[in-house]
Short mmCIF file of C-alpha atoms and ligand atoms in Angstrom, two decimals:
data_model
loop_
_atom_site.label_atom_id
_atom_site.label_comp_id
_atom_site.label_asym_id
_atom_site.label_seq_id
_atom_site.Cartn_x
_atom_site.Cartn_y
_atom_site.Cartn_z
CA MET P 223 -0.18 0.17 -0.13
CA ILE P 224 1.41 3.17 -0.86
CA LEU P 225 0.23 6.47 0.99
CA LYS P 226 1.05 9.87 0.01
CA PHE P 227 1.62 12.73 1.51
CA LEU P 228 -0.78 14.57 -0.61
CA ASP P 229 -2.72 13.66 -3.38
CA LEU P 230 -5.19 16.37 -5.23
CA ASN P 231 -6.51 13.96 -7.52
CA LYS P 232 -8.63 12.66 -4.55
CA GLN P 233 -9.88 15.80 -3.40
CA THR P 234 -10.77 16.77 -6.55
CA LYS P 235 -13.04 14.02 -7.43
CA ASN P 236 -16.33 15.18 -6.24
CA ILE P 237 -16.05 18.79 -7.57
CA LYS P 238 -14.54 17.92 -11.10
CA LYS P 239 -17.48 18.68 -13.18
CA LYS P 240 -18.16 21.86 -11.29
CA ILE P 241 -14.80 22.97 -12.03
CA ILE P 242 -14.39 21.60 -15.40
CA ASN P 243 -17.97 23.41 -16.16
CA SER P 244 -16.70 26.73 -14.56
CA ILE P 245 -13.50 27.04 -16.71
CA LYS P 246 -15.32 26.08 -20.00
CA LYS P 247 -17.42 28.94 -19.09
CA ASN P 248 -14.70 31.44 -18.39
CA ILE P 249 -12.86 30.18 -21.78
CA ASP P 250 -15.96 30.51 -23.61
CA SER P 251 -16.70 33.97 -22.22
CA SER P 252 -13.15 34.93 -22.89
CA SER P 253 -13.38 35.99 -19.02
CA PHE P 254 -9.34 35.48 -18.08
CA ILE P 255 -8.03 38.62 -16.30
CA GLY P 256 -10.60 40.02 -14.17
CA GLY P 257 -14.41 38.77 -14.48
CA LYS P 258 -17.24 37.81 -12.19
CA ASP P 259 -15.69 35.11 -10.70
CA LEU P 260 -13.20 37.05 -9.58
CA ASP P 261 -15.26 39.99 -8.04
CA LYS P 262 -17.50 36.94 -6.76
CA PHE P 263 -14.80 34.78 -5.18
CA GLU P 264 -13.47 38.19 -3.28
CA GLU P 265 -16.85 38.81 -1.96
CA GLU P 266 -17.50 35.28 -0.92
CA PHE P 267 -14.01 35.10 1.11
CA LYS P 268 -14.94 38.51 2.56
CA ILE P 269 -18.11 37.09 4.13
CA TYR P 270 -16.75 33.91 5.04
CA LEU P 271 -13.61 35.40 7.06
CA LYS P 272 -15.90 38.58 8.03
CA VAL P 273 -13.66 41.03 7.03
CA ASN P 274 -14.25 44.57 4.80
CA PHE P 275 -11.88 44.17 2.06
CA CYS P 276 -10.12 41.58 -0.05
CA LEU P 277 -8.09 41.42 -2.82
CA GLY P 278 -7.00 38.25 -5.10
CA VAL P 279 -3.38 39.15 -6.30
CA ALA P 280 -1.32 36.39 -8.46
CA ASN P 281 0.51 34.31 -5.08
CA GLY P 282 0.78 34.25 -1.10
CA THR P 283 4.70 35.69 -1.26
CA ASP P 284 3.16 38.98 -3.94
CA ALA P 285 0.46 39.15 -1.00
CA LEU P 286 2.99 39.75 1.49
CA GLU P 287 5.28 42.47 -0.49
CA ILE P 288 2.34 44.51 -1.42
CA ALA P 289 1.02 44.50 1.91
CA ILE P 290 4.21 45.54 3.47
CA LYS P 291 4.66 48.12 0.31
CA ALA P 292 1.16 49.56 1.42
CA LEU P 293 2.11 50.00 5.34
CA GLY P 294 4.35 52.68 3.84
CA LEU P 295 7.46 52.06 5.98
CA LYS P 296 10.69 54.15 5.58
CA LYS P 297 13.48 52.33 3.96
CA LYS P 298 15.35 49.71 6.26
CA SER P 299 12.65 50.09 8.60
CA GLU P 300 12.56 46.54 10.76
CA ILE P 301 10.28 44.18 10.87
CA ILE P 302 10.21 40.73 12.74
CA VAL P 303 9.94 37.45 10.98
CA PRO P 304 9.23 34.23 13.01
CA SER P 305 12.56 31.96 12.24
CA ASN P 306 10.43 29.28 11.18
CA SER P 307 8.28 29.76 8.44
CA TRP P 308 8.77 29.37 4.41
CA ILE P 309 10.88 31.56 2.66
CA SER P 310 8.23 33.93 1.54
CA THR P 311 7.80 35.25 4.81
CA ALA P 312 11.42 36.80 5.18
CA GLU P 313 12.02 37.43 1.51
CA ALA P 314 9.10 39.78 1.50
CA VAL P 315 10.29 42.03 3.88
CA ILE P 316 13.89 42.09 2.08
CA ASN P 317 12.20 42.78 -1.19
CA ASN P 318 10.50 45.86 0.43
CA ASN P 319 14.18 47.21 1.32
CA CYS P 320 13.14 46.88 4.81
CA LYS P 321 15.59 45.39 7.67
CA LEU P 322 14.74 41.51 8.65
CA LYS P 323 14.94 40.25 12.32
CA PHE P 324 14.42 37.00 13.38
CA VAL P 325 12.22 35.98 16.81
CA ASP P 326 12.45 32.51 17.77
CA VAL P 327 9.17 30.15 17.82
CA ASP P 328 7.98 28.24 20.89
CA ASP P 329 6.69 24.76 21.43
CA THR P 330 3.92 26.07 19.47
CA HIS P 331 6.22 26.17 16.58
CA ASN P 332 4.55 29.88 15.96
CA ILE P 333 6.45 33.12 17.26
CA CYS P 334 7.37 33.14 20.93
CA ILE P 335 5.99 35.93 22.75
CA ASN P 336 9.07 36.06 25.46
CA ASP P 337 11.97 36.36 22.53
CA LEU P 338 9.19 38.83 21.15
CA LYS P 339 9.56 40.85 23.73
CA LYS P 340 13.27 40.60 23.90
CA LYS P 341 13.55 41.60 20.36
CA ILE P 342 11.22 45.02 19.91
CA SER P 343 13.72 47.67 19.48
CA LYS P 344 13.16 51.36 19.03
CA LYS P 345 13.61 50.52 15.56
CA THR P 346 10.84 48.07 15.13
CA GLU P 347 7.80 49.04 12.92
CA ALA P 348 5.95 45.84 12.30
CA ILE P 349 5.85 42.22 12.87
CA ILE P 350 4.91 39.71 10.37
CA VAL P 351 2.85 36.63 12.52
CA VAL P 352 2.53 33.45 10.50
CA HIS P 353 -0.08 30.84 11.64
CA LEU P 354 2.46 27.87 10.59
CA TYR P 355 0.98 24.28 9.67
CA GLY P 356 -2.89 26.30 10.21
CA ASN P 357 -2.30 26.55 14.21
CA PRO P 358 -2.70 30.35 15.38
CA ALA P 359 -0.48 32.19 16.81
CA ASN P 360 -0.68 34.04 20.10
CA MET P 361 -2.86 36.83 18.77
CA LYS P 362 -3.84 38.34 22.35
CA GLU P 363 -0.36 39.16 23.56
CA ILE P 364 1.01 40.14 20.19
CA LEU P 365 -1.54 42.57 20.09
CA LYS P 366 -0.88 43.82 23.21
CA LEU P 367 2.77 44.33 22.28
CA LYS P 368 1.16 46.12 18.92
CA LYS P 369 -0.53 48.77 21.00
CA LYS P 370 2.42 49.09 23.58
CA TYR P 371 4.66 49.87 20.43
CA ASN P 372 2.53 51.35 18.14
CA LEU P 373 3.30 48.11 15.23
CA LYS P 374 1.54 47.21 12.15
CA ILE P 375 0.74 43.61 12.35
CA ILE P 376 0.74 41.49 9.11
CA GLU P 377 -0.82 37.68 9.51
CA ASP P 378 0.58 35.30 6.84
CA CYS P 379 -2.42 32.62 7.00
CA ALA P 380 -0.85 31.13 3.91
CA GLN P 381 -1.35 27.61 5.99
CA ALA P 382 -4.17 28.44 7.98
CA HIS P 383 -7.64 29.28 5.67
CA GLY P 384 -10.52 28.74 7.98
CA ALA P 385 -8.20 28.49 11.27
CA GLU P 386 -9.80 30.71 14.36
CA ILE P 387 -9.21 32.41 17.59
CA ASN P 388 -12.26 32.45 19.93
CA MET P 389 -14.15 31.44 16.88
CA LYS P 390 -12.77 34.78 15.05
CA LYS P 391 -11.26 33.72 11.60
CA ILE P 392 -7.18 34.55 11.46
CA SER P 393 -6.02 37.25 9.00
CA THR P 394 -8.56 39.59 11.25
CA PHE P 395 -6.83 40.45 13.84
CA GLY P 396 -3.63 42.43 12.72
CA ASP P 397 -3.83 45.46 9.97
CA ILE P 398 -3.52 43.11 7.32
CA GLY P 399 -3.80 39.54 6.29
CA THR P 400 -2.59 37.36 3.47
CA PHE P 401 -3.06 34.41 1.57
CA SER P 402 -1.84 31.61 -0.69
CA PHE P 403 -3.67 29.56 -2.77
CA PHE P 404 -0.94 27.42 -4.16
CA PRO P 405 -2.49 23.90 -5.40
CA SER P 406 -1.91 22.38 -2.13
CA LYS P 407 -3.03 24.32 0.45
CA ASN P 408 -6.43 23.38 2.36
CA LEU P 409 -7.87 26.12 -0.26
CA GLY P 410 -5.67 25.95 -3.27
CA CYS P 411 -6.40 26.42 -7.18
CA TYR P 412 -5.19 25.17 -10.30
CA GLY P 413 -1.86 27.11 -10.43
CA ASP P 414 -0.47 30.21 -8.23
CA GLY P 415 -2.96 32.54 -6.48
CA GLY P 416 -3.30 34.51 -3.73
CA CYS P 417 -5.09 37.38 -1.67
CA ILE P 418 -4.64 40.29 0.94
CA VAL P 419 -7.80 41.12 3.24
CA THR P 420 -7.84 44.20 5.21
CA ASN P 421 -10.55 46.12 7.22
CA ASN P 422 -8.93 49.22 6.65
CA LYS P 423 -10.18 51.04 3.54
CA LYS P 424 -6.99 52.75 2.69
CA TYR P 425 -4.55 49.98 2.86
CA TYR P 426 -7.00 48.27 0.67
CA ASN P 427 -7.31 51.15 -1.98
CA LEU P 428 -3.47 51.29 -1.97
CA MET P 429 -2.60 47.60 -1.94
CA LYS P 430 -5.46 47.68 -5.19
CA LYS P 431 -3.35 50.01 -6.76
CA ILE P 432 -0.18 48.55 -6.16
CA ALA P 433 -1.18 45.50 -7.54
CA ASN P 434 -2.45 47.11 -10.84
CA HIS P 435 0.53 49.32 -11.98
CA GLY P 436 -0.26 51.87 -9.57
CA GLY P 437 -3.91 53.01 -10.43
CA LEU P 438 -6.90 52.08 -10.58
CA LYS P 439 -8.00 52.58 -14.02
CA LYS P 440 -6.13 51.97 -17.24
CA ASN P 441 -3.24 53.90 -18.25
CA SER P 442 -3.60 55.71 -14.60
CA HIS P 443 0.06 54.91 -12.98
CA LEU P 444 -0.18 57.02 -10.12
CA ILE P 445 1.90 55.21 -7.85
CA GLN P 446 4.90 52.56 -8.30
CA GLY P 447 3.36 49.43 -8.67
CA ARG P 448 3.45 46.20 -10.33
CA ASN P 449 1.48 43.75 -11.81
CA SER P 450 -0.26 41.12 -9.46
CA ARG P 451 -3.59 39.58 -10.03
CA LEU P 452 -5.67 36.33 -8.86
CA ASP P 453 -7.48 35.55 -12.53
CA ASN P 454 -10.88 34.79 -13.16
CA ILE P 455 -10.30 30.92 -14.11
CA GLN P 456 -8.60 30.54 -10.57
CA ALA P 457 -10.92 32.14 -8.82
CA GLY P 458 -13.80 30.10 -10.41
CA ILE P 459 -12.17 27.46 -8.61
CA LEU P 460 -11.62 28.86 -5.65
CA ARG P 461 -15.39 29.49 -5.33
CA ILE P 462 -16.25 25.84 -5.93
CA LYS P 463 -13.62 24.79 -3.06
CA LEU P 464 -14.19 27.27 -0.63
CA LYS P 465 -18.00 25.55 -0.14
CA GLU P 466 -15.97 22.20 0.61
CA LEU P 467 -13.28 24.16 2.78
CA ASP P 468 -15.24 23.80 6.31
CA LYS P 469 -16.18 20.26 5.59
CA TRP P 470 -12.45 19.26 4.45
CA ILE P 471 -11.01 20.92 7.80
CA LYS P 472 -13.31 19.03 9.95
CA TYR P 473 -11.92 15.59 8.66
CA ARG P 474 -8.16 16.93 9.03
CA LYS P 475 -9.34 17.87 12.54
CA TYR P 476 -10.69 14.12 12.72
CA GLN P 477 -7.96 12.67 11.23
CA ALA P 478 -5.21 14.71 13.41
CA GLN P 479 -7.35 13.83 16.93
CA ILE P 480 -6.27 9.91 15.69
CA TYR P 481 -2.60 10.83 15.30
CA TYR P 482 -2.85 12.52 18.92
CA ASP P 483 -4.99 9.72 20.33
CA CYS P 484 -2.53 7.00 19.06
CA LEU P 485 0.50 8.38 19.38
CA SER P 486 0.54 10.87 22.44
CA ASN P 487 1.68 8.70 24.61
CA ILE P 488 5.05 7.61 23.08
CA ASP P 489 7.95 9.24 25.44
CA GLN P 490 9.91 9.71 22.08
CA ILE P 491 7.05 11.69 19.98
CA SER P 492 6.40 15.64 20.71
CA PHE P 493 3.23 17.29 19.49
CA VAL P 494 3.19 21.00 18.41
CA LYS P 495 1.35 22.74 21.25
CA LYS P 496 -2.28 24.23 20.26
CA MET P 497 -2.79 27.68 22.15
CA LYS P 498 -6.45 27.43 24.14
CA ASN P 499 -9.49 28.63 22.51
CA THR P 500 -8.09 28.39 18.89
CA GLU P 501 -9.48 25.95 15.85
CA SER P 502 -6.59 25.21 13.91
CA SER P 503 -7.21 24.35 10.14
CA ASN P 504 -4.78 21.19 10.33
CA HIS P 505 -3.03 21.94 7.34
CA LEU P 506 0.35 20.14 8.24
CA MET P 507 0.47 17.19 10.66
CA VAL P 508 3.85 18.15 12.32
CA ILE P 509 5.32 16.01 15.25
CA ARG P 510 8.83 16.18 16.51
CA THR P 511 11.00 13.25 17.26
CA PRO P 512 14.83 13.02 17.81
CA SER P 513 14.87 9.63 15.26
CA ARG P 514 13.31 11.68 12.70
CA ASP P 515 15.45 10.37 9.65
CA LYS P 516 15.34 7.05 10.63
CA LEU P 517 11.41 6.99 11.21
CA ARG P 518 11.24 9.17 7.72
CA SER P 519 13.19 6.18 6.05
CA TYR P 520 11.43 3.30 7.71
CA LEU P 521 8.09 4.95 6.56
CA LYS P 522 9.13 5.53 3.08
CA ARG P 523 10.29 1.77 3.28
CA ASN P 524 6.88 1.06 4.04
CA GLY P 525 5.04 2.93 1.63
CA ILE P 526 4.04 6.27 3.73
CA TYR P 527 5.82 9.39 2.31
CA THR P 528 6.38 12.37 4.84
CA GLY P 529 7.40 16.26 4.24
CA ILE P 530 9.62 18.50 6.82
CA HIS P 531 8.60 21.78 7.44
CA TYR P 532 11.14 22.91 6.48
CA PRO P 533 14.58 21.30 6.84
CA TYR P 534 16.44 24.27 8.04
CA ALA P 535 15.26 27.15 9.93
CA LEU P 536 15.11 30.71 7.77
CA PRO P 537 18.57 32.31 9.50
CA GLN P 538 20.05 29.63 8.04
CA ALA P 539 19.12 30.02 4.48
CA LYS P 540 22.26 30.88 2.27
CA VAL P 541 20.84 34.02 1.25
CA PHE P 542 21.12 35.45 4.32
CA LYS P 543 24.54 34.60 4.25
CA ASN P 544 24.68 33.87 7.90
CA LYS P 545 24.16 37.29 8.78
CA HIS P 546 21.56 36.54 11.49
CA LEU P 547 23.37 33.40 13.17
CA SER P 548 24.87 35.03 15.61
CA TYR P 549 22.10 36.14 17.92
CA CYS P 550 19.76 33.01 16.49
CA LYS P 551 22.67 30.00 16.77
CA ASN P 552 20.75 28.90 19.97
CA MET P 553 17.08 28.96 18.37
CA ASN P 554 14.17 26.19 19.13
CA SER P 555 13.72 26.79 15.52
CA ILE P 556 17.15 25.09 14.47
CA LYS P 557 16.92 22.32 16.71
CA PHE P 558 13.09 21.53 15.84
CA SER P 559 14.16 21.74 11.95
CA LYS P 560 16.22 18.53 13.09
CA GLN P 561 13.41 16.68 14.56
CA ILE P 562 10.47 17.96 12.88
CA ILE P 563 8.27 15.39 10.51
CA SER P 564 5.25 16.05 8.80
CA LEU P 565 2.80 13.08 8.40
CA PRO P 566 0.28 13.23 5.64
CA ILE P 567 -2.95 14.59 6.13
CA GLY P 568 -6.10 15.36 3.97
CA GLU P 569 -9.19 14.26 2.26
CA HIS P 570 -7.03 11.75 0.21
CA LEU P 571 -6.54 9.61 3.26
CA ASN P 572 -9.53 7.56 4.95
CA ILE P 573 -9.51 6.70 8.71
CA SER P 574 -8.13 2.99 8.35
CA GLN P 575 -5.29 4.31 6.63
CA ILE P 576 -4.50 6.96 9.33
CA LYS P 577 -4.57 4.18 12.07
CA HIS P 578 -2.31 2.10 9.65
CA ILE P 579 0.17 5.12 9.53
CA CYS P 580 0.06 5.10 13.41
CA TYR P 581 0.38 1.45 13.44
CA LYS P 582 3.65 1.37 11.62
CA ILE P 583 4.56 4.45 13.80
CA LYS P 584 4.36 2.39 17.04
CA LYS P 585 5.91 -0.24 15.94
CA PHE P 586 9.14 2.04 14.74
CA PHE P 587 9.06 2.82 18.33
CA ASN P 588 8.17 -0.47 19.86
CA ALA P 589 5.25 1.07 21.55
C1 LIG F 44 3.83 30.78 5.44
C2 LIG F 44 3.91 30.83 3.69
N1 LIG F 44 3.85 32.02 3.57
C3 LIG F 44 3.87 32.26 2.15
C4 LIG F 44 4.19 31.75 1.46
C5 LIG F 44 3.78 32.05 0.15
O1 LIG F 44 2.92 31.40 -0.86
P1 LIG F 44 2.96 31.18 -2.39
O2 LIG F 44 3.51 30.00 -2.62
O3 LIG F 44 1.42 31.20 -3.05
O4 LIG F 44 4.01 32.56 -2.64
C6 LIG F 44 3.66 30.27 1.50
C7 LIG F 44 3.56 29.17 0.47
O5 LIG F 44 3.58 28.08 0.38
C8 LIG F 44 3.83 29.97 2.78
O6 LIG F 44 3.34 28.49 3.50
#
């Protein structure tokens, strides 16, 4: 039996007809850039999140870059980023000519509030909070720090569509929220896609201009902009998938609970800690174990495919040329990167398959 880490074919099976009809409709009406599906998706995602404004863009990295630009920070302003995330979170800061500062993560694998308190300086202007693996970060404490130091907050929600804190959707706590619709995300399209959400009209209007060559109308280029669009075909696909999202998250939650129930009493395994009063979107099922590499090879030999998110912490990325290592060398994120393994989760796996994975893991640990 081969159990893949990800298999989108199975996710698509029940909605394939609707998706093909939607693509056909947009081809027949030549609605490719802009169009009804884009307008409707932005409206529907706004309603889903309970947020005032939503702007479709080309991908989650653009979403971050445009969001930072809209904050209107001075050149070389310092922006804090958690030391464990996908590269885009840090890349977006340097692509905006801002100064990057890494803060460690704690056992939630999200930004560590204690380290954050130590690292905030007079130069800090903004924090990008990542809700990694779909688990909400500690927004309560982050919002206290925002107020105290007058900081801007961007929420990177690329892995956390539908996640909640106290029944309020993440992306609506800070100044601006960003999403990726990369195909493997809980809400993914069939190519690249992303969006930016905010309750602030000024930011929305500015971001709309930035993403559209600096203006809102054709041949109007009022500010320095770029081209970053969510196309109408992708928006049509996302509209169909958005209707399934809560059901998919519920199923992932069930799968995650089975992993927890079966594996949490194994001494050599640690689970990622979740904050109270939060609902994870369970995008990734990450555990830690000192025997990560051996476990991974054993599972592969048994037809079970896993991932690592991520194999090294961001300060270790070659692009930063060791610039951050002096203050990051003892970080949890570096230790965790050698121990984390992402187990398969998602609609492509039935419950007996999840139990089979647990059985194999237990066997590996003689548990
Ligand atoms: C946390 C995080 N931020 C940003 C991104 C970037 O999204 P995209 O690949 O759509 O540019 C990703 C994508 O994997 C991500 O996981």
